[in-house]
Structures are given as C-alpha cells and as structure tokens.
PDB file of C-alpha atoms in Angstrom:
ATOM      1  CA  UNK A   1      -6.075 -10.973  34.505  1.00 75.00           C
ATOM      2  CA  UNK A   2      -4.943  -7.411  33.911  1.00 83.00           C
ATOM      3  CA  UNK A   3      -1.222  -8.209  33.719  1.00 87.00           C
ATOM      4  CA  UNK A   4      -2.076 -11.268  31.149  1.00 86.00           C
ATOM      5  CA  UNK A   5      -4.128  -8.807  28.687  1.00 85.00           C
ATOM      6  CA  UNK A   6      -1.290  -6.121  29.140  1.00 85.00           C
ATOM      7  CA  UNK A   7       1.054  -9.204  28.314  1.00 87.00           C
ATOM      8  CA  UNK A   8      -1.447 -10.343  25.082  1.00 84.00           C
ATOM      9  CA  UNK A   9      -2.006  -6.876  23.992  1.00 79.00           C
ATOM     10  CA  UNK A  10       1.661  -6.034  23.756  1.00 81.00           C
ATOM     11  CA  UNK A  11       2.428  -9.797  21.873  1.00 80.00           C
ATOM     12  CA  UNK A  12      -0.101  -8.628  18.971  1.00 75.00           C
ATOM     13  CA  UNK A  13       1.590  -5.414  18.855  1.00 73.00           C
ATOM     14  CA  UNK A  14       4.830  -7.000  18.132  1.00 76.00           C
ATOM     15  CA  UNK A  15       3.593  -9.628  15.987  1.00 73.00           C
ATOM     16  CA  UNK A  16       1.777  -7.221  13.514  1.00 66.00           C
ATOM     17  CA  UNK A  17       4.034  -7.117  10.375  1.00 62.00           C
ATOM     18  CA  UNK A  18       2.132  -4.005   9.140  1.00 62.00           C
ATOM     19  CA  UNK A  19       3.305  -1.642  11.492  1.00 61.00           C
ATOM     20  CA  UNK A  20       6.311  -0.222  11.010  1.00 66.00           C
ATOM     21  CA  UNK A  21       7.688   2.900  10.554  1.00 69.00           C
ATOM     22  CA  UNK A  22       6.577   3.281   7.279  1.00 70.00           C
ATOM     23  CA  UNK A  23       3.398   3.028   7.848  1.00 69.00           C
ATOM     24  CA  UNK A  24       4.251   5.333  10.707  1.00 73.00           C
ATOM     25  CA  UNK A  25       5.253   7.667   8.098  1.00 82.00           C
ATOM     26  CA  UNK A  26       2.556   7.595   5.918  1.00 82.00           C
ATOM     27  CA  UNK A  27       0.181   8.186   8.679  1.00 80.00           C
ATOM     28  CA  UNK A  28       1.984  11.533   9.597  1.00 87.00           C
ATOM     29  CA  UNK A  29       1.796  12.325   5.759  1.00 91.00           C
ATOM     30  CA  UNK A  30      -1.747  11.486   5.896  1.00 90.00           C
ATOM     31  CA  UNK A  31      -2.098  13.615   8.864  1.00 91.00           C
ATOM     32  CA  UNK A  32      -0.080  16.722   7.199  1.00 91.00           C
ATOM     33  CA  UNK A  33      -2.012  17.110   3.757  1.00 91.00           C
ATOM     34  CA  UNK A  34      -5.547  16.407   5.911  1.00 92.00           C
ATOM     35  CA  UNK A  35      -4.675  19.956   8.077  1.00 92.00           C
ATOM     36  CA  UNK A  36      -3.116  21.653   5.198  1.00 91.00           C
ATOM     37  CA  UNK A  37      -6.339  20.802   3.174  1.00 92.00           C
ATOM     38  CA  UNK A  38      -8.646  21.525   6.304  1.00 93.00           C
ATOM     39  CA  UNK A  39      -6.598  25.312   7.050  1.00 91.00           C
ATOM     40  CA  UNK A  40      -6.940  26.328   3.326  1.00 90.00           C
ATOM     41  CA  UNK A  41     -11.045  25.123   2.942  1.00 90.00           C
ATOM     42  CA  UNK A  42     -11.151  27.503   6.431  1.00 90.00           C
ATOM     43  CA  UNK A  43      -8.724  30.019   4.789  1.00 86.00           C
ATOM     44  CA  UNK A  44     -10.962  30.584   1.688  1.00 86.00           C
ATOM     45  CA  UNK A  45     -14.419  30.133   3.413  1.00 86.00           C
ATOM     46  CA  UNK A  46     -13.038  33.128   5.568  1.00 85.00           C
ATOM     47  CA  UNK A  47     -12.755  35.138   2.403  1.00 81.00           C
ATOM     48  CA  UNK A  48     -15.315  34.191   0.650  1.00 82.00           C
ATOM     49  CA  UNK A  49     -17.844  34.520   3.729  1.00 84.00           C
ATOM     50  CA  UNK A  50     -16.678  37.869   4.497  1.00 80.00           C
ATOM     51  CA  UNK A  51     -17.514  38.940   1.120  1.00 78.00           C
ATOM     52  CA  UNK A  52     -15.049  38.420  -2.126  1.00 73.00           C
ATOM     53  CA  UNK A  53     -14.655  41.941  -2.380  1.00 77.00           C
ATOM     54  CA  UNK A  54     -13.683  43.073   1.404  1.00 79.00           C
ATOM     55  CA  UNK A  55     -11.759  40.424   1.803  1.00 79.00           C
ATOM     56  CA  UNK A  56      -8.299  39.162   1.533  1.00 79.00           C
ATOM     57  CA  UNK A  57      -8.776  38.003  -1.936  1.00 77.00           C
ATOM     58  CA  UNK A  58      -9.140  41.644  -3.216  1.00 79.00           C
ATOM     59  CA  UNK A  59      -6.549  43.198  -1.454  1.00 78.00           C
ATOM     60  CA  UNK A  60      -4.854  41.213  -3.122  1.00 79.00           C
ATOM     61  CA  UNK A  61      -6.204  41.667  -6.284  1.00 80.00           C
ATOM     62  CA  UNK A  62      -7.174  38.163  -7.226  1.00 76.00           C
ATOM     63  CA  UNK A  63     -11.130  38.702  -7.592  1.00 77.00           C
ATOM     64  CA  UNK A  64     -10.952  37.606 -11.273  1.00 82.00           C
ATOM     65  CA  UNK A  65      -9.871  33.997 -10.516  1.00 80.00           C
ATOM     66  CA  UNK A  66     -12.410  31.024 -10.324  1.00 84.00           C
ATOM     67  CA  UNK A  67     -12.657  28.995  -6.901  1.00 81.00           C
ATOM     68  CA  UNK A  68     -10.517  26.071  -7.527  1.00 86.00           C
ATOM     69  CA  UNK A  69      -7.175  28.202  -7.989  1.00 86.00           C
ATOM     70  CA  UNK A  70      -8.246  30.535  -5.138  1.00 83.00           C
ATOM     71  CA  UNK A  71      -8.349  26.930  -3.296  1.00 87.00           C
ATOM     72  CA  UNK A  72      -4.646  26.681  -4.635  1.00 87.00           C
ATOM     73  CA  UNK A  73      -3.509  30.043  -3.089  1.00 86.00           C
ATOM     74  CA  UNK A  74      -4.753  29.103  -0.176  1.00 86.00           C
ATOM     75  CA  UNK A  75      -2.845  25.730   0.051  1.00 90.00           C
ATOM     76  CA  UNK A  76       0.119  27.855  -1.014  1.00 88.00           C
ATOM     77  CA  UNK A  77      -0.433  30.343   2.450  1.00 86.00           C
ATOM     78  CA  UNK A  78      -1.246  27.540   4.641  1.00 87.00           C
ATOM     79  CA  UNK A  79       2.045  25.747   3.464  1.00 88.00           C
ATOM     80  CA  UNK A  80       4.169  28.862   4.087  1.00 87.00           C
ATOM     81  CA  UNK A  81       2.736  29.554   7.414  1.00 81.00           C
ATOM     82  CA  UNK A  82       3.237  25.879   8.530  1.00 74.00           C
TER      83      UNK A  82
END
C-alpha cells in the first residue's frame, strides 16, 4: 500500500500543469519581499521602541521624517545587507 501511494503521489505531481518553474520562481519572489518586508517592520520597531531620539534614526539625523518613509529606509538597509 505504501509503495502504491508513493507511486500515486508522485503521478499527481507530474500531472499538475501549474507547477513549474515559474511558479517556482514566483514563490521564491514571494518568499524574498515577505523577509525583506518582515526585517525592515523589525528594523524600525527596533528604533522606534528604543526611543526615536536614542536610536538609530537620530544618529542619523532623520527624526523629522514621518513613519512611512522611515519604513522606506529601512527596506533600503535590509536590501543592502541581504
């Protein structure tokens, strides 16, 4: 029974016309902007829970901005470290 469901499983695997390595691809993508996007939320909370003005956002001088292109900076270090 084992060896006839290993035998089935791998059929359906074959026969699926939707996987290929496109959709390979776009799963990786997928995968890529979902840790960029979770690093920079965890890059900023840092900063901001450490307190906007001890942090690395005013060492760097960028206190002024508002939170959605601090967001952006961050995306910008994550993609440079990665």
């Amino acid at each position: 029974r084992l060896k006839r469901a290993i035998v089935a499983s791998d059929n359906i695997q074959r026969s699926l016309c939707y996987l290929s390595n496109s959709s390979m691809l776009f799963l990786l993508i997928f995968l890529l902007v979902l840790f960029i996007h979770l690093f920079a939320c965890i890059f900023y909370l840092s900063g901001y829970f450490e307190g906007i003005y001890q942090s690395w956002i005013a060492i760097l001088g960028w206190d002024y901005l508002p939170p959605t292109k601090l967001y952006v900076v961050s995306v910008y270090f994550v993609l440079t470290t990665i």
